[in-house]
Amino acid sequence: MAEDFAGLDEIGDWSVDKLRILRDYSERYSLILQNQRNQRGAKQFFTGYIDAFAGAGEHVHKTSGAIVKGSPLIALELPHRFDHYEFIDLNPERVGRLIRLAQRWSNVSVHQGDCNDVLLKAVLPKYRYDDYRRALCFLDPYCLQLDWKVMETAGRMRSIEIFLNFPIHDMNRNAKRKSIEDVDPKSWTNMTKFWGDESWHPAMFAPSRQADFFAALGGGEGPELEKVGNDSFAGAFQKRLKDVAGFKYVPDPVPMKNSIGAVVYYLFFASNNDTGARIANAIMKGYR
Ligand SMILES: C[S@@+](CC[C@H](N)C(=O)[O-])C[C@H]1O[C@@H](n2cnc3c(N)ncnc32)[C@H](O)[C@@H]1O
């Protein structure tokens, strides 16, 4: 019987790396948390795996044409299972496919809808720090589809760790204009929603060093702006995850490059747990 690939995404090697990092970390996370005991010897934490941009559960590899397991299947097949799985996707076809794939596991909820609403209203509130509930949340949008409120809420809750795919290519293409007035209104709205305020624009540009030099010699009309590099811009977001969202640990992200070496995403990890941060950093180091 012919395999049904309809509705599946094609993915490249960098996505495979992203999924490996996620699997390696999830495996350690669930092993450590599931084994922690309180003073009475009972299991200490209820653990959740949250996949906000879950997809169909499987992909097709661009070059080999092989089926590659997606993030939800990887999490479901871990040797030490999470206590509950929450999958969210906007696309009804992908959700249908994922429901079929996930039906042989228990403790799985699949939501169809905008993950920003579903996370803030229905999922994140289930993982209160004081209730000894902890969750690993994977935020894997294609482009500017995420709301800063999600990241800020996760940071403030202290019980949620995140992996975030930061869509630098989409940001550069749609929002990197010297004057903020030149950014089209839809891209401005999406960028401001993702970043949380308009400070993304000054973070994208710095006074030109050349113009500075001429101004210092008494010429010119003050510093011109020039585009900052991708690493600096990602660095500004890293600082924001710490200073504004309140994550204590945000290791340097992994730049994810396409087949011609251009950075398309940065994979971020953010947590309030030092052990988690140490493990994630050690895994990510091998890919930086
Ligand atoms: C990059 S794919 C996810 C891949 C998946 N995490 C994996 O690694 O197997 C992004 C997914 O996000 C979904 N999506 C886009 N906007 C969304 C939104 N606002 N809420 C939930 N899902 C969304 C798309 O339908 C798509 O399936």
mmCIF file of N, CA, C and O in Angstrom, residues 224-275:
data_model
loop_
_atom_site.group_PDB
_atom_site.id
_atom_site.type_symbol
_atom_site.label_atom_id
_atom_site.label_comp_id
_atom_site.label_asym_id
_atom_site.label_seq_id
_atom_site.Cartn_x
_atom_site.Cartn_y
_atom_site.Cartn_z
ATOM 1 N N GLU A 224 24.812 57.496 11.817
ATOM 2 C CA GLU A 224 23.825 56.772 10.993
ATOM 3 C C GLU A 224 23.602 55.429 11.663
ATOM 4 O O GLU A 224 24.432 54.966 12.435
ATOM 5 N N LEU A 225 22.477 54.777 11.347
ATOM 6 C CA LEU A 225 22.248 53.455 11.916
ATOM 7 C C LEU A 225 22.696 52.379 10.935
ATOM 8 O O LEU A 225 22.574 52.537 9.728
ATOM 9 N N GLU A 226 23.225 51.280 11.473
ATOM 10 C CA GLU A 226 23.533 50.132 10.610
ATOM 11 C C GLU A 226 22.958 48.862 11.244
ATOM 12 O O GLU A 226 22.775 48.801 12.463
ATOM 13 N N LYS A 227 22.694 47.876 10.381
ATOM 14 C CA LYS A 227 22.092 46.633 10.868
ATOM 15 C C LYS A 227 23.055 45.896 11.796
ATOM 16 O O LYS A 227 24.239 45.828 11.494
ATOM 17 N N VAL A 228 22.545 45.338 12.900
ATOM 18 C CA VAL A 228 23.412 44.504 13.735
ATOM 19 C C VAL A 228 23.378 43.084 13.164
ATOM 20 O O VAL A 228 22.458 42.707 12.435
ATOM 21 N N GLY A 229 24.373 42.291 13.518
ATOM 22 C CA GLY A 229 24.428 40.901 13.041
ATOM 23 C C GLY A 229 23.394 40.039 13.750
ATOM 24 O O GLY A 229 22.846 40.420 14.795
ATOM 25 N N ASN A 230 23.151 38.851 13.192
ATOM 26 C CA ASN A 230 22.165 37.932 13.778
ATOM 27 C C ASN A 230 22.498 37.558 15.218
ATOM 28 O O ASN A 230 21.618 37.509 16.074
ATOM 29 N N ASP A 231 23.796 37.296 15.491
ATOM 30 C CA ASP A 231 24.163 36.861 16.846
ATOM 31 C C ASP A 231 23.871 37.964 17.870
ATOM 32 O O ASP A 231 23.405 37.680 18.975
ATOM 33 N N SER A 232 24.119 39.210 17.494
ATOM 34 C CA SER A 232 23.853 40.314 18.437
ATOM 35 C C SER A 232 22.354 40.444 18.687
ATOM 36 O O SER A 232 21.918 40.679 19.813
ATOM 37 N N PHE A 233 21.587 40.295 17.625
ATOM 38 C CA PHE A 233 20.135 40.429 17.788
ATOM 39 C C PHE A 233 19.592 39.283 18.658
ATOM 40 O O PHE A 233 18.782 39.502 19.565
ATOM 41 N N ALA A 234 20.088 38.074 18.405
ATOM 42 C CA ALA A 234 19.667 36.938 19.241
ATOM 43 C C ALA A 234 20.116 37.172 20.683
ATOM 44 O O ALA A 234 19.414 36.819 21.638
ATOM 45 N N GLY A 235 21.286 37.814 20.843
ATOM 46 C CA GLY A 235 21.782 38.131 22.181
ATOM 47 C C GLY A 235 20.840 39.083 22.914
ATOM 48 O O GLY A 235 20.635 38.965 24.128
ATOM 49 N N ALA A 236 20.252 40.018 22.172
ATOM 50 C CA ALA A 236 19.302 40.957 22.792
ATOM 51 C C ALA A 236 18.067 40.200 23.272
ATOM 52 O O ALA A 236 17.490 40.504 24.327
ATOM 53 N N PHE A 237 17.672 39.188 22.520
ATOM 54 C CA PHE A 237 16.495 38.405 22.938
ATOM 55 C C PHE A 237 16.833 37.516 24.147
ATOM 56 O O PHE A 237 16.025 37.357 25.057
ATOM 57 N N GLN A 238 18.050 36.995 24.142
ATOM 58 C CA GLN A 238 18.519 36.178 25.276
ATOM 59 C C GLN A 238 18.448 37.005 26.567
ATOM 60 O O GLN A 238 17.973 36.536 27.607
ATOM 61 N N LYS A 239 18.884 38.263 26.474
ATOM 62 C CA LYS A 239 18.873 39.172 27.636
ATOM 63 C C LYS A 239 17.426 39.435 28.082
ATOM 64 O O LYS A 239 17.113 39.488 29.255
ATOM 65 N N ARG A 240 16.566 39.550 27.100
ATOM 66 C CA ARG A 240 15.143 39.802 27.392
ATOM 67 C C ARG A 240 14.494 38.615 28.112
ATOM 68 O O ARG A 240 13.692 38.787 29.031
ATOM 69 N N LEU A 241 14.852 37.409 27.667
ATOM 70 C CA LEU A 241 14.298 36.224 28.342
ATOM 71 C C LEU A 241 14.711 36.210 29.810
ATOM 72 O O LEU A 241 13.950 35.793 30.683
ATOM 73 N N LYS A 242 15.928 36.714 30.072
ATOM 74 C CA LYS A 242 16.390 36.756 31.469
ATOM 75 C C LYS A 242 15.770 37.941 32.206
ATOM 76 O O LYS A 242 15.119 37.777 33.229
ATOM 77 N N ASP A 243 15.987 39.129 31.669
ATOM 78 C CA ASP A 243 15.641 40.349 32.417
ATOM 79 C C ASP A 243 14.140 40.616 32.468
ATOM 80 O O ASP A 243 13.633 41.131 33.447
ATOM 81 N N VAL A 244 13.431 40.306 31.403
ATOM 82 C CA VAL A 244 12.002 40.660 31.372
ATOM 83 C C VAL A 244 11.128 39.440 31.695
ATOM 84 O O VAL A 244 10.217 39.534 32.508
ATOM 85 N N ALA A 245 11.405 38.295 31.072
ATOM 86 C CA ALA A 245 10.574 37.114 31.369
ATOM 87 C C ALA A 245 10.972 36.488 32.706
ATOM 88 O O ALA A 245 10.188 35.749 33.300
ATOM 89 N N GLY A 246 12.187 36.759 33.163
ATOM 90 C CA GLY A 246 12.589 36.275 34.481
ATOM 91 C C GLY A 246 13.154 34.865 34.514
ATOM 92 O O GLY A 246 13.230 34.257 35.586
ATOM 93 N N PHE A 247 13.582 34.332 33.354
ATOM 94 C CA PHE A 247 14.273 33.030 33.376
ATOM 95 C C PHE A 247 15.684 33.263 33.930
ATOM 96 O O PHE A 247 16.401 34.147 33.453
ATOM 97 N N LYS A 248 16.052 32.438 34.898
ATOM 98 C CA LYS A 248 17.362 32.617 35.532
ATOM 99 C C LYS A 248 18.488 32.142 34.607
ATOM 100 O O LYS A 248 19.574 32.683 34.620
ATOM 101 N N TYR A 249 18.203 31.108 33.829
ATOM 102 C CA TYR A 249 19.254 30.521 32.989
ATOM 103 C C TYR A 249 18.818 30.501 31.526
ATOM 104 O O TYR A 249 17.791 29.886 31.188
ATOM 105 N N VAL A 250 19.588 31.183 30.700
ATOM 106 C CA VAL A 250 19.336 31.152 29.253
ATOM 107 C C VAL A 250 20.697 30.987 28.560
ATOM 108 O O VAL A 250 21.384 31.968 28.289
ATOM 109 N N PRO A 251 21.120 29.739 28.340
ATOM 110 C CA PRO A 251 22.419 29.541 27.682
ATOM 111 C C PRO A 251 22.425 30.119 26.270
ATOM 112 O O PRO A 251 21.351 30.373 25.694
ATOM 113 N N ASP A 252 23.625 30.311 25.719
ATOM 114 C CA ASP A 252 23.710 30.813 24.336
ATOM 115 C C ASP A 252 22.938 29.865 23.422
ATOM 116 O O ASP A 252 23.068 28.647 23.524
ATOM 117 N N PRO A 253 22.145 30.435 22.507
ATOM 118 C CA PRO A 253 21.330 29.576 21.636
ATOM 119 C C PRO A 253 22.181 28.876 20.573
ATOM 120 O O PRO A 253 23.324 29.254 20.348
ATOM 121 N N VAL A 254 21.584 27.887 19.921
ATOM 122 C CA VAL A 254 22.267 27.191 18.827
ATOM 123 C C VAL A 254 21.781 27.794 17.509
ATOM 124 O O VAL A 254 20.586 27.788 17.229
ATOM 125 N N PRO A 255 22.707 28.341 16.694
ATOM 126 C CA PRO A 255 22.270 28.825 15.373
ATOM 127 C C PRO A 255 21.994 27.633 14.461
ATOM 128 O O PRO A 255 22.829 26.746 14.334
ATOM 129 N N MET A 256 20.814 27.597 13.885
ATOM 130 C CA MET A 256 20.431 26.500 12.996
ATOM 131 C C MET A 256 20.583 26.970 11.555
ATOM 132 O O MET A 256 19.924 27.952 11.158
ATOM 133 N N LYS A 257 21.438 26.288 10.789
ATOM 134 C CA LYS A 257 21.760 26.766 9.437
ATOM 135 C C LYS A 257 21.159 25.871 8.362
ATOM 136 O O LYS A 257 21.092 24.646 8.542
ATOM 137 N N ASN A 258 20.756 26.496 7.264
ATOM 138 C CA ASN A 258 20.223 25.701 6.145
ATOM 139 C C ASN A 258 21.377 25.149 5.288
ATOM 140 O O ASN A 258 22.548 25.345 5.627
ATOM 141 N N SER A 259 21.023 24.509 4.170
ATOM 142 C CA SER A 259 22.054 23.807 3.390
ATOM 143 C C SER A 259 23.096 24.751 2.787
ATOM 144 O O SER A 259 24.185 24.329 2.435
ATOM 145 N N ILE A 260 22.773 26.062 2.701
ATOM 146 C CA ILE A 260 23.802 26.975 2.169
ATOM 147 C C ILE A 260 24.474 27.789 3.287
ATOM 148 O O ILE A 260 25.150 28.778 3.047
ATOM 149 N N GLY A 261 24.280 27.335 4.515
ATOM 150 C CA GLY A 261 25.014 27.928 5.642
ATOM 151 C C GLY A 261 24.386 29.178 6.236
ATOM 152 O O GLY A 261 24.988 29.823 7.094
ATOM 153 N N ALA A 262 23.174 29.545 5.801
ATOM 154 C CA ALA A 262 22.533 30.747 6.369
ATOM 155 C C ALA A 262 21.767 30.362 7.639
ATOM 156 O O ALA A 262 21.129 29.299 7.688
ATOM 157 N N VAL A 263 21.849 31.231 8.651
ATOM 158 C CA VAL A 263 21.125 30.953 9.898
ATOM 159 C C VAL A 263 19.641 31.222 9.671
ATOM 160 O O VAL A 263 19.248 32.324 9.281
ATOM 161 N N VAL A 264 18.812 30.208 9.905
ATOM 162 C CA VAL A 264 17.374 30.379 9.703
ATOM 163 C C VAL A 264 16.626 30.516 11.044
ATOM 164 O O VAL A 264 15.597 31.179 11.122
ATOM 165 N N TYR A 265 17.149 29.858 12.052
ATOM 166 C CA TYR A 265 16.553 29.916 13.400
ATOM 167 C C TYR A 265 17.684 29.919 14.426
ATOM 168 O O TYR A 265 18.801 29.504 14.121
ATOM 169 N N TYR A 266 17.364 30.349 15.641
ATOM 170 C CA TYR A 266 18.227 30.085 16.794
ATOM 171 C C TYR A 266 17.413 29.228 17.748
ATOM 172 O O TYR A 266 16.258 29.581 18.046
ATOM 173 N N LEU A 267 17.997 28.156 18.226
ATOM 174 C CA LEU A 267 17.287 27.336 19.211
ATOM 175 C C LEU A 267 17.695 27.795 20.613
ATOM 176 O O LEU A 267 18.861 27.690 21.001
ATOM 177 N N PHE A 268 16.710 28.319 21.340
ATOM 178 C CA PHE A 268 16.934 28.805 22.701
ATOM 179 C C PHE A 268 16.437 27.790 23.718
ATOM 180 O O PHE A 268 15.431 27.101 23.479
ATOM 181 N N PHE A 269 17.084 27.785 24.862
ATOM 182 C CA PHE A 269 16.580 27.054 26.018
ATOM 183 C C PHE A 269 16.502 28.058 27.151
ATOM 184 O O PHE A 269 17.401 28.900 27.305
ATOM 185 N N ALA A 270 15.446 28.004 27.949
ATOM 186 C CA ALA A 270 15.332 28.918 29.094
ATOM 187 C C ALA A 270 14.693 28.179 30.253
ATOM 188 O O ALA A 270 13.730 27.419 30.072
ATOM 189 N N SER A 271 15.251 28.390 31.432
ATOM 190 C CA SER A 271 14.802 27.626 32.596
ATOM 191 C C SER A 271 15.102 28.390 33.882
ATOM 192 O O SER A 271 15.930 29.300 33.900
ATOM 193 N N ASN A 272 14.450 27.982 34.950
ATOM 194 C CA ASN A 272 14.786 28.523 36.264
ATOM 195 C C ASN A 272 15.506 27.482 37.110
ATOM 196 O O ASN A 272 15.687 27.680 38.301
ATOM 197 N N ASN A 273 15.884 26.391 36.470
ATOM 198 C CA ASN A 273 16.484 25.283 37.203
ATOM 199 C C ASN A 273 17.944 25.118 36.791
ATOM 200 O O ASN A 273 18.239 24.938 35.608
ATOM 201 N N ASP A 274 18.861 25.163 37.765
ATOM 202 C CA ASP A 274 20.285 25.147 37.376
ATOM 203 C C ASP A 274 20.717 23.805 36.794
ATOM 204 O O ASP A 274 21.504 23.752 35.856
ATOM 205 N N THR A 275 20.153 22.702 37.333
ATOM 206 C CA THR A 275 20.535 21.387 36.782
ATOM 207 C C THR A 275 20.093 21.296 35.325
ATOM 208 O O THR A 275 20.856 20.869 34.445
#
